Tab-separated table of C-alpha atoms in Angstrom:
chain	number	residue	atom	x	y	z
A	16	MET	CA	-32.129	1.852	-13.170
A	17	ALA	CA	-31.844	5.468	-11.982
A	18	THR	CA	-29.003	7.587	-13.382
A	19	GLY	CA	-27.551	8.031	-9.911
A	20	ASP	CA	-27.477	4.274	-9.367
A	21	ALA	CA	-25.701	3.738	-12.691
A	22	ALA	CA	-23.043	6.343	-11.851
A	23	TYR	CA	-22.547	4.788	-8.408
A	24	ILE	CA	-22.087	1.297	-9.862
A	25	LYS	CA	-19.693	2.634	-12.492
A	26	SER	CA	-17.656	4.285	-9.724
A	27	ILE	CA	-17.507	1.010	-7.747
A	28	ASN	CA	-16.404	-0.896	-10.854
A	29	ARG	CA	-13.727	1.688	-11.586
A	30	ARG	CA	-12.248	1.328	-8.081
A	31	LEU	CA	-12.292	-2.456	-8.386
A	32	ILE	CA	-10.547	-2.392	-11.765
A	33	ILE	CA	-7.860	0.040	-10.629
A	34	SER	CA	-7.232	-2.049	-7.484
A	35	LYS	CA	-6.752	-5.231	-9.503
A	36	ILE	CA	-4.454	-3.556	-12.018
A	37	ILE	CA	-2.284	-2.272	-9.161
A	38	GLU	CA	-2.270	-5.652	-7.436
A	39	ALA	CA	-1.334	-7.535	-10.616
A	40	GLY	CA	1.224	-5.018	-11.840
A	41	MET	CA	0.377	-5.952	-15.423
A	42	ILE	CA	-2.817	-7.670	-16.540
A	43	SER	CA	-4.798	-8.296	-19.733
A	44	ARG	CA	-8.393	-7.239	-20.277
A	45	ALA	CA	-9.460	-10.900	-20.374
A	46	ASP	CA	-7.796	-11.705	-17.035
A	47	LEU	CA	-9.186	-8.507	-15.536
A	48	SER	CA	-12.676	-9.656	-16.501
A	49	LYS	CA	-12.114	-13.065	-14.894
A	50	ILE	CA	-10.717	-11.655	-11.639
A	51	THR	CA	-13.322	-8.917	-11.209
A	52	LYS	CA	-16.225	-11.015	-12.614
A	53	LEU	CA	-17.208	-7.985	-14.680
A	54	THR	CA	-18.323	-8.410	-18.291
A	55	ARG	CA	-15.812	-7.784	-21.051
A	56	ALA	CA	-17.979	-4.940	-22.275
A	57	THR	CA	-17.792	-3.260	-18.866
A	58	ILE	CA	-14.025	-3.789	-18.756
A	59	SER	CA	-13.684	-2.357	-22.256
A	60	VAL	CA	-15.589	0.836	-21.429
A	61	GLN	CA	-13.772	1.407	-18.122
A	62	VAL	CA	-10.345	0.710	-19.612
A	63	ALA	CA	-11.032	3.121	-22.469
A	64	ASP	CA	-11.834	5.861	-19.952
A	65	LEU	CA	-8.723	5.148	-17.895
A	66	LEU	CA	-6.524	5.167	-21.017
A	67	GLU	CA	-8.008	8.480	-22.106
A	68	GLU	CA	-7.256	9.924	-18.661
A	69	GLU	CA	-3.683	8.587	-19.025
A	70	LEU	CA	-4.043	6.864	-15.654
A	71	ILE	CA	-3.157	3.502	-17.188
A	72	VAL	CA	-1.007	2.468	-20.150
A	73	GLU	CA	-0.935	-0.448	-22.583
A	74	SER	CA	2.060	-2.606	-23.463
A	75	GLN	CA	2.670	-5.901	-25.232
A	76	GLN	CA	3.899	-8.844	-23.197
A	77	GLU	CA	6.626	-11.022	-24.632
A	78	HIS	CA	5.600	-14.663	-25.049
A	79	ASN	CA	6.747	-17.703	-26.998
A	80	SER	CA	3.400	-19.192	-27.992
A	81	VAL	CA	1.823	-18.807	-31.404
A	82	GLY	CA	-0.669	-15.990	-31.855
A	83	ARG	CA	-1.017	-12.353	-31.015
A	84	LYS	CA	0.896	-10.981	-28.093
A	85	PRO	CA	-1.539	-10.068	-25.308
A	86	ILE	CA	-2.049	-6.374	-24.621
A	87	MET	CA	-1.267	-5.720	-20.988
A	88	LEU	CA	-2.588	-2.937	-18.788
A	89	SER	CA	-0.660	-1.250	-15.988
A	90	ILE	CA	-0.777	1.932	-13.940
A	91	ASN	CA	0.945	4.875	-15.586
A	92	LEU	CA	3.504	5.329	-12.826
A	93	LYS	CA	4.672	8.709	-14.124
A	94	ALA	CA	1.190	10.199	-14.469
A	95	GLY	CA	1.513	11.796	-11.037
A	96	TYR	CA	3.565	11.859	-7.868
A	97	ALA	CA	2.846	11.601	-4.144
A	98	LEU	CA	4.701	13.629	-1.531
A	99	GLY	CA	5.196	12.017	1.873
A	100	ILE	CA	6.674	14.115	4.681
A	101	ASP	CA	8.012	12.872	8.022
A	102	LEU	CA	8.202	15.807	10.455
A	103	ASP	CA	10.493	14.563	13.204
A	104	HIS	CA	12.224	16.290	16.103
A	105	LYS	CA	15.520	17.306	14.490
A	106	HIS	CA	14.792	16.950	10.784
A	107	ILE	CA	12.098	16.773	8.117
A	108	THR	CA	12.212	14.008	5.498
A	109	PHE	CA	10.552	14.669	2.139
A	110	THR	CA	9.972	11.576	-0.024
A	111	LEU	CA	8.488	11.843	-3.504
A	112	SER	CA	7.125	8.650	-5.046
A	113	ASP	CA	5.548	7.668	-8.346
A	114	LEU	CA	2.048	6.176	-8.428
A	115	GLY	CA	3.499	2.751	-7.642
A	116	GLY	CA	4.943	3.990	-4.362
A	117	ASN	CA	8.512	3.822	-5.693
A	118	PRO	CA	10.649	6.636	-4.220
A	119	VAL	CA	11.832	9.075	-6.869
A	120	SER	CA	13.733	11.346	-4.505
A	121	THR	CA	14.325	11.862	-0.800
A	122	ASP	CA	15.447	15.126	0.792
A	123	ILE	CA	16.254	15.668	4.462
A	124	ILE	CA	16.276	19.130	6.013
A	125	GLU	CA	17.865	19.547	9.428
A	126	LEU	CA	15.877	21.650	11.895
A	127	LYS	CA	17.676	24.381	13.840
A	128	ASN	CA	14.853	24.936	16.324
A	129	SER	CA	11.256	23.980	17.159
A	130	SER	CA	9.695	27.284	16.078
A	131	TYR	CA	6.305	26.534	14.550
A	132	ASN	CA	6.501	29.461	12.122
A	133	ASP	CA	10.008	28.566	10.970
A	134	ILE	CA	9.026	24.960	10.292
A	135	LEU	CA	5.786	26.069	8.621
A	136	ASN	CA	7.790	28.244	6.217
A	137	ILE	CA	10.178	25.388	5.434
A	138	LEU	CA	7.230	23.141	4.594
A	139	ILE	CA	5.556	25.767	2.409
A	140	ALA	CA	8.738	26.482	0.440
A	141	LYS	CA	9.605	22.823	-0.093
A	142	ILE	CA	6.075	21.750	-1.106
A	143	LYS	CA	5.906	24.648	-3.605
A	144	GLN	CA	9.241	23.535	-5.021
A	145	TYR	CA	7.978	19.980	-5.623
A	146	ASP	CA	4.713	21.299	-7.051
A	147	ASP	CA	6.609	23.428	-9.580
A	148	GLU	CA	9.087	20.703	-10.525
A	149	TYR	CA	6.407	18.104	-11.304
A	150	SER	CA	3.656	20.330	-12.695
A	151	GLU	CA	4.190	19.046	-16.239
A	152	SER	CA	3.245	15.461	-15.382
A	153	ARG	CA	-0.365	14.513	-16.180
A	154	PHE	CA	-1.677	14.948	-12.618
A	155	GLY	CA	1.283	16.694	-10.951
A	156	ILE	CA	1.505	16.209	-7.184
A	157	VAL	CA	-1.530	14.025	-6.436
A	158	GLY	CA	-1.379	14.389	-2.670
A	159	VAL	CA	0.659	15.603	0.294
A	160	VAL	CA	0.582	13.705	3.600
A	161	ILE	CA	2.588	14.787	6.645
A	162	GLY	CA	3.514	12.418	9.462
A	163	ILE	CA	3.565	13.963	12.946
A	164	HIS	CA	5.482	12.534	15.934
A	165	GLY	CA	2.703	13.351	18.361
A	166	THR	CA	-1.046	13.186	18.796
A	167	VAL	CA	-3.272	14.121	15.862
A	168	SER	CA	-7.049	14.411	16.174
A	169	LYS	CA	-9.538	12.898	13.752
A	170	ASN	CA	-10.027	16.338	12.188
A	171	GLU	CA	-6.251	16.497	11.590
A	172	ILE	CA	-5.441	19.077	14.273
A	173	ILE	CA	-2.077	18.562	15.986
A	174	ASN	CA	-2.969	18.083	19.638
A	175	PHE	CA	0.535	17.803	21.080
A	176	ILE	CA	4.101	17.126	19.939
A	177	PRO	CA	6.152	16.577	23.132
A	178	GLN	CA	9.585	17.152	21.591
A	179	HIS	CA	8.596	20.374	19.815
A	180	LYS	CA	6.203	21.314	22.630
A	181	TRP	CA	3.533	22.256	20.075
A	182	LYS	CA	-0.050	22.290	21.309
A	183	ASP	CA	-3.261	22.650	19.282
A	184	LYS	CA	-1.632	23.571	15.972
A	185	ASN	CA	-3.735	23.573	12.782
A	186	LEU	CA	-0.851	22.839	10.414
A	187	LYS	CA	-3.238	21.571	7.728
A	188	GLU	CA	-5.165	24.855	7.579
A	189	ASP	CA	-2.018	26.996	7.789
A	190	LEU	CA	-0.460	25.138	4.852
A	191	GLU	CA	-3.598	25.114	2.722
A	192	LYS	CA	-3.859	28.913	3.086
A	193	GLU	CA	-0.549	29.206	1.242
A	194	LEU	CA	-0.751	26.215	-1.110
A	195	ASN	CA	-3.220	25.440	-3.855
A	196	MET	CA	-3.607	21.805	-2.808
A	197	GLN	CA	-5.103	19.605	-0.113
A	198	ILE	CA	-2.844	18.599	2.776
A	199	HIS	CA	-3.413	15.652	5.108
A	200	ILE	CA	-1.942	15.306	8.611
A	201	GLU	CA	-1.496	11.891	10.234
A	202	ASN	CA	0.338	10.373	13.179
A	203	ASN	CA	3.697	8.996	12.019
A	204	ALA	CA	3.248	5.618	13.737
A	205	ASN	CA	-0.066	5.133	11.915
A	206	LEU	CA	1.739	5.836	8.654
A	207	CYS	CA	4.448	3.294	9.567
A	208	SER	CA	1.882	0.550	10.169
A	209	PHE	CA	0.078	1.484	6.950
A	210	ALA	CA	3.389	1.266	5.049
A	211	GLU	CA	4.148	-2.174	6.498
A	212	ARG	CA	0.771	-3.469	5.313
A	213	VAL	CA	0.892	-1.789	1.897
A	214	PHE	CA	4.487	-2.648	0.969
A	215	LYS	CA	5.457	-5.730	2.975
A	216	HIS	CA	2.742	-7.642	4.826
A	217	HIS	CA	-0.117	-7.623	2.329
A	218	HIS	CA	-2.159	-10.330	3.993
A	219	SER	CA	-1.788	-9.320	7.628
A	220	GLU	CA	-5.106	-7.889	8.788
A	221	ASN	CA	-4.045	-7.417	12.422
A	222	LEU	CA	-0.680	-5.695	12.479
A	223	VAL	CA	1.174	-3.608	15.037
A	224	SER	CA	4.093	-1.414	13.988
A	225	ILE	CA	6.314	0.108	16.680
A	226	SER	CA	8.529	3.014	15.643
A	227	MET	CA	11.402	3.364	18.102
A	228	TYR	CA	13.573	6.297	17.035
A	229	SER	CA	13.131	9.741	18.632
A	230	GLY	CA	10.373	8.294	20.835
A	231	ILE	CA	8.051	5.300	20.601
A	232	GLY	CA	4.961	5.348	18.439
A	233	LEU	CA	2.479	2.535	17.945
A	234	GLY	CA	0.433	2.095	14.779
A	235	VAL	CA	-2.339	-0.499	14.997
A	236	LEU	CA	-4.276	-2.165	12.194
A	237	ILE	CA	-7.296	-4.196	13.308
A	238	ASN	CA	-9.104	-6.100	10.557
A	239	GLY	CA	-7.148	-4.010	8.050
A	240	GLU	CA	-8.281	-0.657	9.489
A	241	LEU	CA	-6.249	1.850	11.498
A	242	LEU	CA	-7.251	1.936	15.171
A	243	LYS	CA	-7.544	5.618	16.122
A	244	GLY	CA	-9.682	5.728	19.248
A	245	TYR	CA	-12.278	8.296	20.329
A	246	HIS	CA	-10.452	11.493	19.281
A	247	GLY	CA	-7.749	9.879	17.142
A	248	TYR	CA	-5.081	9.579	19.827
A	249	ALA	CA	-4.943	5.788	20.180
A	250	GLY	CA	-1.517	4.154	20.044
A	251	GLU	CA	0.516	6.457	22.296
A	252	MET	CA	2.117	3.449	23.961
A	253	GLY	CA	5.442	5.258	24.259
A	254	HIS	CA	3.832	7.018	27.213
A	255	MET	CA	2.708	3.819	28.874
A	256	ILE	CA	4.292	3.847	32.356
A	257	ILE	CA	6.540	0.820	32.867
A	258	VAL	CA	8.663	2.158	35.756
A	259	PRO	CA	6.575	3.833	38.481
A	260	ASP	CA	8.311	7.016	39.708
A	261	GLY	CA	10.917	6.546	36.990
A	262	ARG	CA	12.604	9.110	34.758
A	263	PRO	CA	10.569	12.291	34.086
A	264	CYS	CA	9.035	12.549	30.603
A	265	ASN	CA	8.114	15.566	28.442
A	266	CYS	CA	4.521	14.354	28.491
A	267	GLY	CA	4.232	15.190	32.223
A	268	ASN	CA	4.431	11.626	33.577
A	269	SER	CA	7.410	9.660	34.845
A	270	GLY	CA	8.675	6.213	33.853
A	271	CYS	CA	7.293	6.204	30.286
A	272	TRP	CA	8.251	3.312	28.007
A	273	GLU	CA	10.034	5.507	25.463
A	274	LEU	CA	12.486	6.690	28.128
A	275	TYR	CA	13.751	3.105	28.416
A	276	ALA	CA	13.152	1.592	24.975
A	277	SER	CA	13.524	4.311	22.331
A	278	GLU	CA	16.708	4.655	20.323
A	279	ALA	CA	17.100	8.275	21.422
A	280	SER	CA	17.307	7.216	25.072
A	281	ILE	CA	19.605	4.248	24.390
A	282	LEU	CA	21.988	6.262	22.210
A	283	GLN	CA	22.157	8.959	24.875
A	284	GLN	CA	23.014	6.355	27.528
A	285	LEU	CA	25.790	4.991	25.319
A	286	ARG	CA	27.139	8.493	24.603
A	287	GLU	CA	27.411	9.182	28.323
A	288	LEU	CA	28.960	5.799	29.151
A	289	HIS	CA	31.509	6.082	26.324
A	290	SER	CA	32.084	9.816	26.934
A	291	ASN	CA	31.377	10.494	23.267
A	292	GLN	CA	28.525	12.864	22.414
A	293	ASN	CA	29.086	12.169	18.702
A	294	LEU	CA	28.553	8.415	19.054
A	295	ALA	CA	26.466	7.140	16.107
A	296	TYR	CA	25.023	3.883	14.733
A	297	LYS	CA	28.311	2.868	13.114
A	298	ASP	CA	30.030	3.111	16.492
A	299	VAL	CA	27.379	0.928	18.120
A	300	HIS	CA	27.791	-1.590	15.305
A	301	THR	CA	31.543	-1.717	15.981
A	302	PHE	CA	30.999	-2.127	19.732
A	303	ILE	CA	28.588	-5.009	19.115
A	304	ALA	CA	31.057	-6.717	16.740
A	305	ASP	CA	33.799	-6.308	19.359
A	306	GLN	CA	31.421	-7.566	22.082
A	307	ASN	CA	32.041	-4.432	24.127
A	308	GLN	CA	30.606	-5.295	27.551
A	309	VAL	CA	29.287	-1.809	28.392
A	310	THR	CA	27.401	-1.634	25.090
A	311	CYS	CA	26.066	-5.182	25.340
A	312	ASP	CA	24.795	-4.535	28.884
A	313	VAL	CA	22.911	-1.428	27.740
A	314	LEU	CA	21.412	-3.289	24.764
A	315	ASP	CA	20.402	-6.251	26.928
A	316	SER	CA	18.585	-3.821	29.228
A	317	PHE	CA	17.048	-2.215	26.123
A	318	ILE	CA	15.722	-5.600	25.001
A	319	LYS	CA	14.300	-6.282	28.461
A	320	TYR	CA	12.319	-3.037	28.406
A	321	VAL	CA	11.221	-3.624	24.813
A	322	ALA	CA	9.828	-6.987	25.904
A	323	ILE	CA	7.981	-5.461	28.884
A	324	GLY	CA	6.129	-3.088	26.571
A	325	LEU	CA	5.507	-5.809	23.982
A	326	ASN	CA	4.025	-8.094	26.625
A	327	ASN	CA	1.444	-5.429	27.456
A	328	ILE	CA	0.678	-4.741	23.792
A	329	ILE	CA	0.320	-8.424	22.933
A	330	ASN	CA	-2.049	-9.100	25.816
A	331	LEU	CA	-4.062	-5.991	24.962
A	332	LEU	CA	-4.372	-6.426	21.175
A	333	ASN	CA	-3.545	-10.057	20.276
A	334	PRO	CA	-1.843	-9.007	17.002
A	335	GLU	CA	-0.962	-11.315	14.137
A	336	THR	CA	2.177	-9.425	13.075
A	337	ILE	CA	4.412	-7.228	15.236
A	338	VAL	CA	6.913	-5.078	13.327
A	339	LEU	CA	9.684	-3.390	15.310
A	340	ASN	CA	11.175	-0.422	13.484
A	341	SER	CA	14.629	0.072	14.987
A	342	GLU	CA	18.118	0.325	13.502
A	343	LEU	CA	19.691	-0.714	16.823
A	344	LEU	CA	17.645	-3.899	17.043
A	345	LYS	CA	18.419	-4.685	13.404
A	346	MET	CA	22.168	-4.741	14.087
A	347	TYR	CA	22.009	-6.866	17.283
A	348	PRO	CA	22.522	-10.626	16.601
A	349	ASP	CA	19.607	-13.008	17.311
A	350	VAL	CA	17.572	-10.110	18.620
A	351	ILE	CA	14.150	-11.641	17.934
A	352	LYS	CA	15.078	-14.762	19.916
A	353	LYS	CA	16.345	-12.582	22.748
A	354	ILE	CA	13.136	-10.555	22.809
A	355	GLU	CA	10.934	-13.642	22.673
A	356	SER	CA	12.904	-15.258	25.504
A	357	ASN	CA	11.584	-12.400	27.669
A	358	LEU	CA	7.977	-12.977	26.584
A	359	THR	CA	7.250	-15.764	29.029
A	360	SER	CA	3.546	-15.244	29.747
A	361	SER	CA	1.480	-18.354	28.998
A	362	ILE	CA	-1.453	-16.236	27.843
A	363	SER	CA	0.425	-14.030	25.335
A	364	ASN	CA	-0.564	-14.866	21.776
A	365	TYR	CA	0.749	-13.524	18.458
A	366	HIS	CA	1.932	-14.960	15.138
A	367	GLU	CA	5.288	-13.304	14.413
A	368	ILE	CA	7.699	-10.573	15.497
A	369	LEU	CA	9.822	-8.967	12.770
A	370	ILE	CA	12.301	-6.128	12.314
A	371	SER	CA	11.132	-3.630	9.705
A	372	ASP	CA	12.827	-3.588	6.306
A	373	LEU	CA	11.503	-0.076	5.675
A	374	GLY	CA	13.428	1.476	8.563
A	375	LYS	CA	13.378	5.247	8.882
A	376	GLN	CA	11.650	5.566	5.507
A	377	ALA	CA	8.499	3.855	6.767
A	378	ALA	CA	6.553	6.972	7.791
A	379	ALA	CA	7.291	8.901	4.584
A	380	LEU	CA	6.537	5.848	2.426
A	381	GLY	CA	3.293	5.291	4.324
A	382	ALA	CA	2.430	8.930	3.681
A	383	CYS	CA	3.059	8.458	-0.058
A	384	ALA	CA	0.940	5.297	-0.095
A	385	LEU	CA	-1.915	7.054	1.709
A	386	ALA	CA	-1.796	9.913	-0.810
A	387	ILE	CA	-1.883	7.420	-3.703
A	388	LYS	CA	-4.771	5.484	-2.164
A	389	SER	CA	-6.769	8.704	-1.733
A	390	PHE	CA	-6.004	9.909	-5.266
A	391	LEU	CA	-6.972	6.610	-6.890
A	392	ASP	CA	-10.005	6.381	-4.578
A	393	VAL	CA	-9.518	2.662	-3.932
A	394	PRO	CA	-10.675	0.818	-0.777
A	395	ASP	CA	-7.410	-1.070	-0.382
A	396	ILE	CA	-3.957	-0.816	-1.907
A	397	ARG	CA	-1.034	-3.219	-2.115
A	398	LEU	CA	2.233	-2.057	-3.610
A	399	THR	CA	5.617	-3.682	-4.120
A	400	ILE	CA	8.785	-1.730	-3.578
A	401	GLU	CA	12.169	-2.959	-4.781
A	402	GLU	CA	14.909	-3.196	-2.154
A	403	HIS	CA	17.259	-0.938	-4.117
A	404	ASN	CA	14.619	1.819	-3.987
A	405	LEU	CA	14.921	1.864	-0.180
A	406	ALA	CA	18.478	3.128	-0.532
A	407	LEU	CA	17.376	6.478	-2.027
């Protein structure tokens, strides 16, 4: 066998072993050999390398049977950290996770304006801060991924962010000029769908995630792979026209879906109707509990428009799992039944509609997971996040 072939096979085996250790959480060498169908000798050599790199650690598992306690292998969660960034309209969320995807810290910086240079400087300063703080860990910051609420090309150029009115910005290059690390730029909705698959819906190969906060973004997984389209702009369903000659949109069209079914538009309607520009989620929750008619009418209209968009998406993509990421929908009783009652087409076909458990953390967590996947160089990754970690 040629040397190159041997190195290639060793690399494939390494990825397989790391994937199975992550998936199992903790696993013995013997079980690793059975699952991967690799010889014990191959497992032994690979594990020795990974231990030397400090990428994995050994521990003894407690058991009641007679004999030696099995030595278990697991990922060294504190060997490095991933930084996921959600760059939204009015704020930037920075989430740092360990190598298991567990959030270690979350910081939110409010944005005073949409100035590209101002936001660039905020990002540079904050990333440098994280890099300094975690430089003593074995691998430091293993990756930085930034989620953008707009169109991002396949070469990671920001094509357009409607709410910031940014066009053709090379944020990746501008950051890498100032930082001694690689930066990745991705559409936030793609990161949300990736997070749903990685953390929650491990076995769903055809998943659609719809983020419904400042606008509407659609992340699509087909056969486990992100659907990006010709230039990388696939999934901009928030700008699907559902009301011809309707409300004008920042994108240049009128009657776009996100003007009728995003939380930003619904909250603004409620603020105007209740004459309260400070109206927040807690107020909506109270109105729902009190069965306030004005609020319920707005939310019923919201659900109707959500269903119109979903009907189009379902007929177009035939997804297995549809995840709606919305705090407003989460607080409305029997909302899934109400949405499905509006999906009356006899040809629509899907398996399940769910409300996301990840909420507003989805994009940043997806960014962390993507950074971890790239660092570990594995073809697929499945992580488990504890519910209490979502409260960080």
